[in-house]
Coordinates of N, CA, C and O in Angstrom, one line a residue:
M73 N 21.5 9.3 -17.7 CA 20.8 8.0 -17.6 C 19.3 8.3 -17.8 O 18.7 9.2 -17.2
K74 N 18.6 7.4 -18.6 CA 17.2 7.6 -18.9 C 16.3 6.6 -18.0 O 16.7 5.5 -17.7
T75 N 15.2 7.2 -17.5 CA 14.3 6.3 -16.7 C 13.4 5.5 -17.5 O 13.2 5.8 -18.7
L76 N 12.8 4.5 -17.0 CA 11.8 3.6 -17.7 C 10.4 4.2 -17.5 O 9.5 3.7 -18.1
C77 N 10.2 5.3 -16.8 CA 8.9 5.9 -16.6 C 9.1 7.4 -16.9 O 10.1 7.9 -16.9
D78 N 7.9 8.0 -17.2 CA 7.9 9.4 -17.5 C 7.7 10.2 -16.2 O 6.6 10.6 -15.9
V79 N 8.8 10.3 -15.4 CA 8.7 10.8 -14.0 C 8.2 12.3 -14.0 O 7.3 12.6 -13.2
P80 N 8.7 13.2 -14.9 CA 8.3 14.6 -14.8 C 6.8 14.7 -15.0 O 6.1 15.5 -14.3
V81 N 6.2 14.0 -16.0 CA 4.8 14.1 -16.2 C 4.0 13.5 -15.0 O 3.0 14.1 -14.5
F82 N 4.4 12.4 -14.6 CA 3.8 11.7 -13.4 C 3.9 12.7 -12.2 O 2.9 12.8 -11.5
W83 N 5.0 13.3 -11.9 CA 5.2 14.1 -10.8 C 4.4 15.4 -10.8 O 3.8 15.8 -9.9
L84 N 4.3 16.0 -12.0 CA 3.5 17.2 -12.1 C 2.1 16.9 -11.8 O 1.4 17.8 -11.3
A85 N 1.6 15.8 -12.2 CA 0.2 15.4 -12.0 C -0.1 15.1 -10.5 O -1.2 15.2 -10.1
N86 N 0.9 14.7 -9.8 CA 0.7 14.2 -8.4 C 1.4 14.9 -7.3 O 1.2 14.6 -6.1
Q87 N 2.3 15.8 -7.6 CA 3.1 16.5 -6.6 C 2.2 17.2 -5.6 O 2.5 17.1 -4.4
E88 N 1.2 18.0 -5.9 CA 0.4 18.7 -5.0 C -0.3 17.7 -4.0 O -0.4 18.0 -2.8
M89 N -0.8 16.6 -4.6 CA -1.5 15.6 -3.8 C -0.6 15.0 -2.7 O -0.9 14.9 -1.6
V90 N 0.7 14.7 -3.1 CA 1.6 14.2 -2.2 C 2.0 15.2 -1.1 O 2.0 14.9 0.1
Y91 N 2.2 16.4 -1.5 CA 2.5 17.5 -0.6 C 1.4 17.6 0.5 O 1.7 17.7 1.7
T92 N 0.2 17.7 0.0 CA -1.0 17.8 0.9 C -1.1 16.7 1.9 O -1.3 16.8 3.1
Y93 N -0.8 15.5 1.4 CA -0.9 14.3 2.2 C 0.2 14.4 3.3 O -0.1 14.1 4.5
I94 N 1.4 14.7 2.9 CA 2.5 14.8 3.9 C 2.2 16.0 4.9 O 2.4 15.9 6.1
K95 N 1.8 17.1 4.3 CA 1.6 18.3 5.2 C 0.5 18.0 6.3 O 0.6 18.6 7.4
R96 N -0.4 17.2 6.0 CA -1.4 16.9 7.0 C -0.8 16.0 8.1 O -1.4 15.9 9.2
R97 N 0.3 15.4 7.9 CA 0.9 14.5 8.9 C 2.1 15.1 9.5 O 2.7 14.6 10.5
V98 N 2.6 16.2 9.0 CA 3.8 16.9 9.5 C 3.5 18.4 9.6 O 3.1 19.0 8.6
D99 N 3.6 19.0 10.7 CA 3.1 20.3 11.0 C 4.0 21.4 10.3 O 3.5 22.5 10.1
D100 N 5.2 21.1 10.0 CA 6.1 22.1 9.5 C 6.1 22.1 8.0 O 6.4 21.1 7.3
R101 N 5.8 23.2 7.3 CA 5.7 23.3 5.9 C 7.1 23.0 5.2 O 7.1 22.3 4.2
E102 N 8.2 23.5 5.8 CA 9.5 23.2 5.2 C 9.8 21.7 5.2 O 10.3 21.2 4.2
I103 N 9.5 21.1 6.3 CA 9.8 19.7 6.4 C 8.9 18.9 5.4 O 9.3 18.0 4.8
A104 N 7.6 19.4 5.3 CA 6.7 18.7 4.3 C 7.3 18.9 2.9 O 7.2 17.9 2.1
R105 N 7.8 20.0 2.6 CA 8.4 20.2 1.2 C 9.6 19.3 1.1 O 9.8 18.7 0.0
D106 N 10.4 19.2 2.1 CA 11.6 18.3 2.0 C 11.2 16.9 1.8 O 11.8 16.2 1.0
L107 N 10.2 16.4 2.6 CA 9.8 15.1 2.5 C 9.1 14.8 1.1 O 9.3 13.7 0.5
T108 N 8.5 15.8 0.6 CA 7.9 15.7 -0.8 C 9.0 15.5 -1.8 O 8.9 14.6 -2.7
Q109 N 10.1 16.2 -1.6 CA 11.2 16.0 -2.5 C 11.8 14.7 -2.4 O 12.3 14.1 -3.4
E110 N 11.9 14.2 -1.1 CA 12.4 12.8 -0.9 C 11.6 11.8 -1.7 O 12.1 10.8 -2.2
V111 N 10.3 12.0 -1.7 CA 9.4 11.1 -2.4 C 9.7 11.1 -3.9 O 9.8 10.1 -4.5
L112 N 9.9 12.3 -4.4 CA 10.3 12.4 -5.8 C 11.6 11.7 -6.1 O 11.7 10.9 -7.1
L113 N 12.6 11.8 -5.2 CA 13.9 11.1 -5.4 C 13.7 9.6 -5.4 O 14.3 8.8 -6.2
K114 N 12.8 9.1 -4.5 CA 12.5 7.7 -4.4 C 11.8 7.2 -5.7 O 12.0 6.1 -6.2
I115 N 10.9 8.0 -6.3 CA 10.3 7.7 -7.5 C 11.3 7.6 -8.6 O 11.3 6.6 -9.4
Y116 N 12.2 8.5 -8.7 CA 13.3 8.5 -9.7 C 14.1 7.2 -9.6 O 14.4 6.5 -10.5
K117 N 14.5 6.9 -8.3 CA 15.3 5.8 -8.1 C 14.6 4.5 -8.5 O 15.2 3.6 -9.2
F118 N 13.3 4.4 -8.2 CA 12.6 3.2 -8.7 C 12.5 3.1 -10.2 O 12.7 2.1 -10.8
C119 N 12.2 4.3 -10.8 CA 12.0 4.3 -12.3 C 13.3 4.1 -13.1 O 13.2 3.8 -14.2
F120 N 14.5 4.2 -12.5 CA 15.7 3.9 -13.2 C 15.8 2.4 -13.3 O 16.4 1.9 -14.2
S121 N 15.3 1.7 -12.4 CA 15.5 0.2 -12.4 C 14.3 -0.6 -12.9 O 14.4 -1.6 -13.5
Q122 N 13.1 0.0 -12.8 CA 11.9 -0.8 -13.2 C 10.7 0.1 -13.4 O 10.8 1.3 -13.0
C123 N 9.7 -0.4 -14.0 CA 8.5 0.4 -14.2 C 7.3 -0.7 -14.3 O 7.5 -1.8 -14.4
G124 N 6.1 -0.2 -14.2 CA 5.0 -1.1 -14.3 C 4.2 -1.3 -13.1 O 3.7 -2.4 -12.8
V125 N 4.1 -0.2 -12.3 CA 3.3 -0.3 -11.1 C 1.8 -0.3 -11.5 O 1.3 0.4 -12.3
K126 N 1.0 -1.3 -10.9 CA -0.4 -1.4 -11.3 C -1.2 -0.3 -10.8 O -2.0 0.3 -11.4
N127 N -1.1 0.0 -9.5 CA -1.9 1.1 -8.9 C -0.9 2.2 -8.4 O -0.4 2.2 -7.3
T128 N -0.7 3.1 -9.3 CA 0.3 4.2 -9.1 C -0.1 5.1 -7.9 O 0.8 5.5 -7.2
R129 N -1.4 5.3 -7.7 CA -1.8 6.2 -6.6 C -1.5 5.5 -5.3 O -0.9 6.1 -4.4
A130 N -1.8 4.2 -5.1 CA -1.5 3.5 -3.9 C 0.0 3.4 -3.7 O 0.5 3.6 -2.5
W131 N 0.7 3.2 -4.7 CA 2.2 3.1 -4.7 C 2.8 4.4 -4.2 O 3.7 4.5 -3.3
L132 N 2.3 5.5 -4.8 CA 2.7 6.8 -4.4 C 2.5 7.1 -2.9 O 3.3 7.6 -2.2
F133 N 1.3 6.8 -2.4 CA 1.0 7.0 -1.0 C 1.8 6.1 -0.1 O 2.2 6.5 1.0
D134 N 2.1 4.9 -0.6 CA 3.0 4.0 0.2 C 4.4 4.7 0.4 O 4.9 4.7 1.4
I135 N 4.9 5.2 -0.7 CA 6.2 5.9 -0.7 C 6.1 7.1 0.3 O 7.0 7.3 1.1
A136 N 5.1 7.9 0.1 CA 4.9 9.1 1.0 C 4.8 8.7 2.5 O 5.5 9.2 3.4
H137 N 4.0 7.7 2.7 CA 3.8 7.2 4.1 C 5.1 6.7 4.7 O 5.4 7.0 5.8
N138 N 5.8 5.9 4.0 CA 7.1 5.4 4.4 C 8.1 6.5 4.7 O 8.9 6.4 5.6
T139 N 8.1 7.5 3.8 CA 9.0 8.6 4.0 C 8.7 9.4 5.3 O 9.6 9.8 6.0
I140 N 7.4 9.5 5.6 CA 7.0 10.2 6.8 C 7.5 9.4 8.0 O 8.0 9.9 9.0
I141 N 7.3 8.1 8.0 CA 7.7 7.2 9.1 C 9.2 7.3 9.2 O 9.7 7.4 10.4
D142 N 10.0 7.3 8.1 CA 11.4 7.4 8.2 C 11.8 8.7 8.9 O 12.7 8.8 9.7
Y143 N 11.1 9.8 8.5 CA 11.4 11.1 9.1 C 11.2 11.0 10.6 O 12.1 11.5 11.4
Y144 N 10.1 10.5 11.1 CA 9.8 10.5 12.5 C 10.7 9.5 13.2 O 11.1 9.8 14.4
R145 N 11.1 8.4 12.6 CA 12.1 7.5 13.2 C 13.4 8.3 13.4 O 14.1 8.1 14.5
N146 N 13.8 9.0 12.4 CA 15.0 9.8 12.5 C 14.9 10.9 13.6 O 15.9 11.3 14.2
Q147 N 13.8 11.4 13.8 CA 13.5 12.4 14.9 C 13.3 11.8 16.2 O 13.1 12.5 17.2
K148 N 13.3 10.5 16.3 CA 13.1 9.7 17.5 C 11.8 10.1 18.2 O 11.6 10.1 19.4
E149 N 10.7 10.4 17.3 CA 9.4 10.6 17.9 C 8.6 9.4 17.7 O 8.7 8.7 16.7
E150 N 7.7 9.1 18.6 CA 6.9 7.9 18.5 C 5.7 8.2 17.5 O 5.1 9.3 17.6
I151 N 5.3 7.2 16.7 CA 4.2 7.4 15.8 C 3.1 6.6 16.4 O 3.2 5.4 16.6
Q152 N 1.9 7.2 16.6 CA 0.8 6.5 17.1 C 0.0 6.0 15.9 O -0.6 6.7 15.2
I153 N -0.1 4.7 15.7 CA -0.7 4.1 14.6 C -2.1 3.6 15.0 O -3.0 3.5 14.2
D154 N -2.4 3.3 16.2 CA -3.6 2.7 16.7 C -4.8 3.6 16.5 O -4.9 4.5 17.3
T155 N -5.6 3.5 15.5 CA -6.7 4.5 15.3 C -7.9 4.2 16.1 O -8.9 4.9 16.0
F156 N -7.8 3.2 17.0 CA -8.9 2.9 17.8 C -8.9 3.7 19.1 O -9.7 3.6 20.0
D157 N -7.8 4.5 19.3 CA -7.7 5.4 20.5 C -8.3 6.7 20.2 O -7.9 7.4 19.2
I158 N -9.2 7.2 21.0 CA -10.0 8.4 20.8 C -9.8 9.3 22.0 O -10.0 8.9 23.1
S159 N -9.6 10.7 21.7 CA -9.4 11.5 22.9 C -10.3 12.8 22.8 O -10.7 13.3 23.8
E160 N -10.5 13.3 21.6 CA -11.3 14.6 21.5 C -12.7 14.4 21.1 O -13.1 13.4 20.5
E161 N -13.6 15.3 21.5 CA -15.0 15.2 21.3 C -15.4 15.0 19.9 O -16.2 14.2 19.5
K162 N -14.8 15.8 19.0 CA -15.1 15.8 17.6 C -14.8 14.4 17.0 O -15.5 13.8 16.2
E163 N -13.6 13.9 17.5 CA -13.2 12.5 17.0 C -14.2 11.5 17.5 O -14.4 10.5 16.8
V164 N -14.7 11.6 18.7 CA -15.6 10.7 19.2 C -16.8 10.6 18.3 O -17.3 9.5 18.0
D165 N -17.3 11.7 17.8 CA -18.5 11.7 16.9 C -18.1 10.9 15.6 O -18.9 10.1 15.1
V166 N -17.0 11.2 15.0 CA -16.6 10.5 13.8 C -16.4 9.1 14.0 O -16.9 8.2 13.3
Y167 N -15.7 8.7 15.1 CA -15.5 7.3 15.4 C -16.7 6.6 15.8 O -16.9 5.4 15.4
Q168 N -17.7 7.2 16.5 CA -18.9 6.6 16.8 C -19.7 6.3 15.5 O -20.3 5.3 15.3
S169 N -19.6 7.3 14.6 CA -20.3 7.1 13.3 C -19.7 6.0 12.5 O -20.4 5.2 11.9
I170 N -18.4 6.0 12.4 CA -17.7 5.0 11.6 C -17.8 3.6 12.2 O -17.7 2.6 11.5
S171 N -17.9 3.6 13.6 CA -17.9 2.3 14.3 C -19.0 1.4 13.9 O -19.0 0.1 14.0
E172 N -20.1 1.9 13.4 CA -21.3 1.1 13.0 C -20.9 0.2 11.9 O -21.6 -0.8 11.6
F173 N -19.8 0.5 11.2 CA -19.4 -0.4 10.0 C -18.5 -1.5 10.4 O -18.2 -2.3 9.6
I174 N -18.0 -1.5 11.6 CA -17.0 -2.5 12.0 C -17.6 -3.9 12.0 O -17.1 -4.8 11.5
R175 N -18.8 -4.0 12.7 CA -19.4 -5.3 12.7 C -19.7 -5.9 11.4 O -19.4 -7.1 11.1
P176 N -20.3 -5.1 10.4 CA -20.5 -5.7 9.1 C -19.2 -6.2 8.4 O -19.2 -7.1 7.6
L177 N -18.1 -5.5 8.7 CA -16.8 -5.8 8.1 C -16.2 -7.1 8.7 O -15.3 -7.7 8.1
L178 N -16.7 -7.5 9.9 CA -16.1 -8.7 10.5 C -16.3 -9.9 9.6 O -15.4 -10.8 9.7
V179 N -17.3 -9.9 8.8 CA -17.5 -11.1 7.9 C -16.4 -11.2 6.9 O -16.2 -12.3 6.3
C180 N -15.6 -10.2 6.7 CA -14.5 -10.2 5.7 C -13.2 -10.8 6.4 O -12.3 -11.1 5.6
L181 N -13.2 -10.9 7.7 CA -12.0 -11.4 8.3 C -12.1 -12.9 8.5 O -13.3 -13.5 8.6
P182 N -11.0 -13.6 8.5 CA -11.1 -15.1 8.8 C -11.7 -15.3 10.2 O -11.4 -14.5 11.1
E183 N -12.4 -16.3 10.4 CA -13.1 -16.6 11.6 C -12.2 -16.5 12.8 O -12.6 -16.0 13.9
K184 N -11.0 -17.0 12.7 CA -10.1 -17.1 13.9 C -9.7 -15.7 14.3 O -9.3 -15.5 15.5
Y185 N -9.9 -14.7 13.5 CA -9.6 -13.3 13.9 C -10.9 -12.5 14.1 O -10.9 -11.6 15.0
A186 N -12.0 -12.8 13.4 CA -13.2 -12.1 13.6 C -13.8 -12.4 15.0 O -14.4 -11.5 15.7
T187 N -13.8 -13.7 15.4 CA -14.4 -14.1 16.7 C -13.9 -13.3 17.9 O -14.6 -12.8 18.7
P188 N -12.5 -13.3 18.1 CA -12.0 -12.6 19.3 C -12.4 -11.1 19.2 O -12.7 -10.5 20.3
L189 N -12.3 -10.5 18.0 CA -12.6 -9.1 17.9 C -14.1 -8.8 18.2 O -14.5 -7.9 18.9
Q190 N -14.9 -9.7 17.7 CA -16.4 -9.6 18.0 C -16.6 -9.7 19.5 O -17.4 -8.9 20.0
L191 N -16.0 -10.6 20.2 CA -16.2 -10.8 21.6 C -15.7 -9.5 22.3 O -16.3 -9.0 23.3
E192 N -14.6 -9.0 21.9 CA -14.0 -7.8 22.6 C -15.0 -6.6 22.3 O -15.3 -5.8 23.3
L193 N -15.5 -6.5 21.1 CA -16.5 -5.4 20.9 C -17.8 -5.6 21.7 O -18.4 -4.6 22.1
D194 N -18.1 -6.8 22.1 CA -19.2 -7.1 22.9 C -18.9 -6.9 24.4 O -19.8 -7.1 25.3
G195 N -17.7 -6.5 24.7 CA -17.3 -6.1 26.1 C -16.8 -7.3 26.9 O -16.6 -7.2 28.1
V196 N -16.5 -8.4 26.3 CA -15.9 -9.5 27.0 C -14.4 -9.3 27.2 O -13.7 -8.8 26.2
N197 N -13.9 -9.5 28.4 CA -12.5 -9.2 28.7 C -11.6 -10.3 28.0 O -12.1 -11.4 27.7
Q198 N -10.4 -10.0 27.8 CA -9.5 -10.8 27.1 C -9.2 -12.2 27.7 O -9.1 -13.2 27.1
K199 N -9.2 -12.2 29.1 CA -9.1 -13.5 29.8 C -10.2 -14.4 29.5 O -10.0 -15.6 29.2
E200 N -11.4 -13.9 29.5 CA -12.6 -14.7 29.2 C -12.6 -15.1 27.7 O -13.0 -16.2 27.4
I201 N -12.2 -14.2 26.8 CA -12.1 -14.6 25.4 C -11.1 -15.8 25.2 O -11.4 -16.7 24.5
A202 N -10.0 -15.7 25.9 CA -9.0 -16.8 25.9 C -9.7 -18.1 26.4 O -9.5 -19.2 25.7
D203 N -10.4 -18.1 27.4 CA -11.1 -19.3 27.9 C -12.1 -19.8 26.9 O -12.1 -21.0 26.7
R204 N -12.9 -18.9 26.4 CA -13.9 -19.4 25.4 C -13.3 -20.0 24.2 O -13.9 -20.9 23.6
L205 N -12.2 -19.4 23.7 CA -11.6 -19.9 22.5 C -10.5 -21.0 22.8 O -9.9 -21.5 21.8
Q206 N -10.4 -21.3 24.0 CA -9.4 -22.3 24.4 C -8.0 -22.0 23.9 O -7.3 -22.9 23.4
L207 N -7.6 -20.8 24.2 CA -6.3 -20.3 23.8 C -5.6 -19.7 25.1 O -6.3 -19.4 26.0
N208 N -4.3 -19.6 25.1 CA -3.7 -18.9 26.2 C -3.9 -17.4 26.0 O -4.2 -16.9 24.9
L209 N -3.7 -16.7 27.1 CA -3.9 -15.2 27.1 C -3.0 -14.5 26.0 O -3.5 -13.6 25.3
S210 N -1.8 -14.9 25.9 CA -0.9 -14.3 25.0 C -1.3 -14.5 23.6 O -1.3 -13.5 22.8
A211 N -1.7 -15.7 23.2 CA -2.2 -15.9 21.9 C -3.5 -15.1 21.6 O -3.7 -14.6 20.5
T212 N -4.4 -15.0 22.6 CA -5.6 -14.2 22.4 C -5.3 -12.8 22.2 O -5.9 -12.2 21.3
K213 N -4.4 -12.2 23.0 CA -4.0 -10.8 22.8 C -3.4 -10.6 21.4 O -3.7 -9.6 20.7
S214 N -2.6 -11.5 20.9 CA -2.0 -11.4 19.6 C -3.1 -11.5 18.5 O -3.0 -10.7 17.5
R215 N -4.0 -12.4 18.7 CA -5.1 -12.5 17.7 C -6.0 -11.2 17.6 O -6.3 -10.7 16.6
I216 N -6.2 -10.7 18.8 CA -7.0 -9.4 18.8 C -6.3 -8.3 18.2 O -6.8 -7.5 17.4
Q217 N -5.0 -8.2 18.5 CA -4.2 -7.1 17.9 C -4.1 -7.3 16.4 O -4.2 -6.4 15.6
R218 N -3.9 -8.5 15.9 CA -3.9 -8.8 14.5 C -5.2 -8.5 13.8 O -5.3 -8.0 12.7
S219 N -6.3 -8.9 14.5 CA -7.6 -8.6 13.9 C -7.9 -7.1 13.8 O -8.5 -6.6 12.9
K220 N -7.4 -6.3 14.8 CA -7.5 -4.9 14.7 C -6.7 -4.3 13.5 O -7.2 -3.4 12.8
Q221 N -5.5 -4.9 13.3 CA -4.7 -4.4 12.2 C -5.4 -4.8 10.9 O -5.4 -4.0 9.9
M222 N -6.0 -6.0 10.8 CA -6.7 -6.4 9.6 C -7.9 -5.5 9.4 O -8.2 -5.2 8.2
M223 N -8.6 -5.2 10.5 CA -9.8 -4.3 10.4 C -9.3 -2.9 9.9 O -10.0 -2.3 9.0
K224 N -8.2 -2.4 10.4 CA -7.7 -1.1 9.9 C -7.5 -1.2 8.4 O -7.8 -0.2 7.7
E225 N -6.8 -2.2 7.9 CA -6.6 -2.4 6.5 C -7.9 -2.4 5.7 O -8.0 -1.8 4.6
L226 N -8.9 -3.1 6.2 CA -10.2 -3.1 5.6 C -10.8 -1.7 5.5 O -11.5 -1.4 4.6
M227 N -10.6 -1.0 6.6 CA -11.2 0.4 6.7 C -10.6 1.2 5.5 O -11.3 2.0 4.9
F228 N -9.3 1.1 5.3 CA -8.7 1.8 4.2 C -9.1 1.3 2.9 O -9.2 2.1 1.9
E229 N -9.4 0.1 2.8 CA -9.9 -0.5 1.5 C -11.4 0.0 1.2 O -11.8 0.2 0.1
C230 N -12.2 0.1 2.3 CA -13.6 0.4 2.1 C -14.0 1.8 2.3 O -15.2 2.1 2.1
F231 N -13.1 2.6 2.8 CA -13.5 4.0 3.0 C -12.5 5.0 2.4 O -11.3 4.7 2.3
D232 N -13.0 6.1 1.9 CA -12.1 7.3 1.6 C -12.0 8.0 3.0 O -13.0 8.6 3.4
L233 N -10.9 7.9 3.6 CA -10.7 8.5 4.9 C -9.9 9.8 4.8 O -8.9 9.9 4.1
E234 N -10.4 10.9 5.4 CA -9.6 12.1 5.6 C -9.0 12.1 7.0 O -9.7 11.9 8.0
L235 N -7.7 12.2 7.0 CA -7.0 12.1 8.3 C -6.4 13.5 8.6 O -6.0 14.2 7.8
D236 N -6.3 13.7 9.9 CA -5.7 15.0 10.4 C -4.2 14.9 10.4 O -3.7 13.8 10.1
S237 N -3.5 15.9 10.9 CA -2.1 15.9 10.9 C -1.5 14.8 11.9 O -0.3 14.5 11.7
E238 N -2.3 14.3 12.8 CA -1.8 13.3 13.7 C -2.3 11.9 13.3 O -2.2 10.9 14.0
G239 N -2.9 11.8 12.1 CA -3.3 10.5 11.6 C -4.7 10.0 12.1 O -5.0 8.8 11.9
R240 N -5.4 10.9 12.7 CA -6.8 10.5 13.2 C -7.8 10.8 12.1 O -7.7 11.7 11.4
V241 N -8.9 10.0 12.1 CA -9.9 10.2 11.1 C -10.6 11.5 11.4 O -11.1 11.8 12.5
D242 N -10.7 12.3 10.3 CA -11.4 13.6 10.4 C -12.8 13.5 9.8 O -13.7 14.0 10.2
S243 N -12.8 12.7 8.6 CA -14.1 12.4 8.0 C -13.9 11.2 7.1 O -12.8 10.8 6.9
Y244 N -15.0 10.6 6.6 CA -15.0 9.4 5.8 C -16.1 9.3 4.9 O -17.2 10.0 5.1
K245 N -16.0 8.5 3.9 CA -17.0 8.2 3.0 C -16.9 6.7 2.5 O -15.7 6.3 2.2
V246 N -17.9 5.9 2.5 CA -17.9 4.5 2.0 C -17.6 4.5 0.5 O -18.2 5.2 -0.2
K247 N -16.6 3.7 0.1 CA -16.3 3.6 -1.3 C -17.3 2.8 -2.0 O -17.9 1.9 -1.5
N248 N -17.6 3.2 -3.2 CA -18.6 2.5 -4.0 C -18.2 1.0 -4.3 O -19.1 0.2 -4.5
D249 N -16.9 0.7 -4.4 CA -16.5 -0.6 -4.7 C -16.4 -1.6 -3.5 O -16.0 -2.7 -3.7
C250 N -16.8 -1.1 -2.3 CA -16.8 -2.0 -1.2 C -18.2 -2.6 -1.1 O -19.1 -2.1 -0.5
Q251 N -18.3 -3.8 -1.7 CA -19.6 -4.5 -1.8 C -20.2 -4.9 -0.4 O -21.4 -4.8 -0.2
T252 N -19.3 -5.3 0.5 CA -19.8 -5.6 1.8 C -20.6 -4.5 2.5 O -21.7 -4.7 3.0
L253 N -20.0 -3.3 2.5 CA -20.6 -2.2 3.1 C -21.8 -1.6 2.3 O -22.7 -1.1 2.8
Q254 N -21.7 -1.7 1.0 CA -22.8 -1.3 0.1 C -24.0 -2.1 0.4 O -25.1 -1.6 0.5
R255 N -23.8 -3.4 0.5 CA -25.0 -4.3 0.9 C -25.5 -4.0 2.2 O -26.7 -3.9 2.4
Y256 N -24.6 -3.7 3.2 CA -25.1 -3.3 4.5 C -25.9 -2.1 4.5 O -27.0 -2.0 5.1
L257 N -25.4 -1.0 3.8 CA -26.2 0.2 3.7 C -27.5 0.0 3.0 O -28.5 0.6 3.4
E258 N -27.6 -0.8 1.9 CA -28.8 -1.1 1.3 C -29.8 -1.7 2.3 O -31.0 -1.3 2.3
E259 N -29.4 -2.7 3.0 CA -30.2 -3.4 4.0 C -30.7 -2.4 5.1 O -31.8 -2.4 5.5
K260 N -29.7 -1.6 5.5 CA -30.0 -0.6 6.6 C -31.1 0.4 6.1 O -32.1 0.6 6.9
Y261 N -31.0 0.9 4.9 CA -32.0 1.9 4.4 C -33.3 1.2 4.0 O -34.3 1.9 4.0
Q262 N -33.3 0.0 3.7 CA -34.5 -0.7 3.4 C -35.4 -1.0 4.6 O -36.6 -0.9 4.6
H263 N -34.7 -1.2 5.8 CA -35.4 -1.4 7.0 C -35.7 -0.1 7.8 O -36.4 -0.1 8.8
S264 N -35.2 1.0 7.2 CA -35.5 2.3 7.9 C -36.8 2.9 7.4 O -37.3 2.8 6.4

């Protein structure tokens, strides 16, 4: 059976990148190799039925990410996704450094999500946020959680993030195509 994509060429060009991505999230080299092979099988399966992915790199990382999640689910280990949780001193430095970009990114969120997150960043407790926004506490908590998820997605859109094996930010760089943060940096350096 022939695929609709040139998988061998595509895989040779991307195999090492996928393995490195998985190895950073899974401590065992053999498991990382196995998961990398699973990604290859998923690519073949997809390419037998269809082709025409617009952003192949993002698609490839989605497959790798989902394969890792499937592995951990099968191992019955919990995956910690909340990147707002900080425990080590080195991480605190990285997170403090990257946190300066959260407020400028709030303008990218719909107001109903930006406002509760802004208030929480200002130190307002969730009960008071609920009162100010005339929402019940449950709805407020949901909005704050959703706004954090949206912010996380924006962070991946606007930064090249290097993550450690546990998914925590190790280092970052603002992407050139993130206009919101590029404007923020220009203004910041003009006032410095």
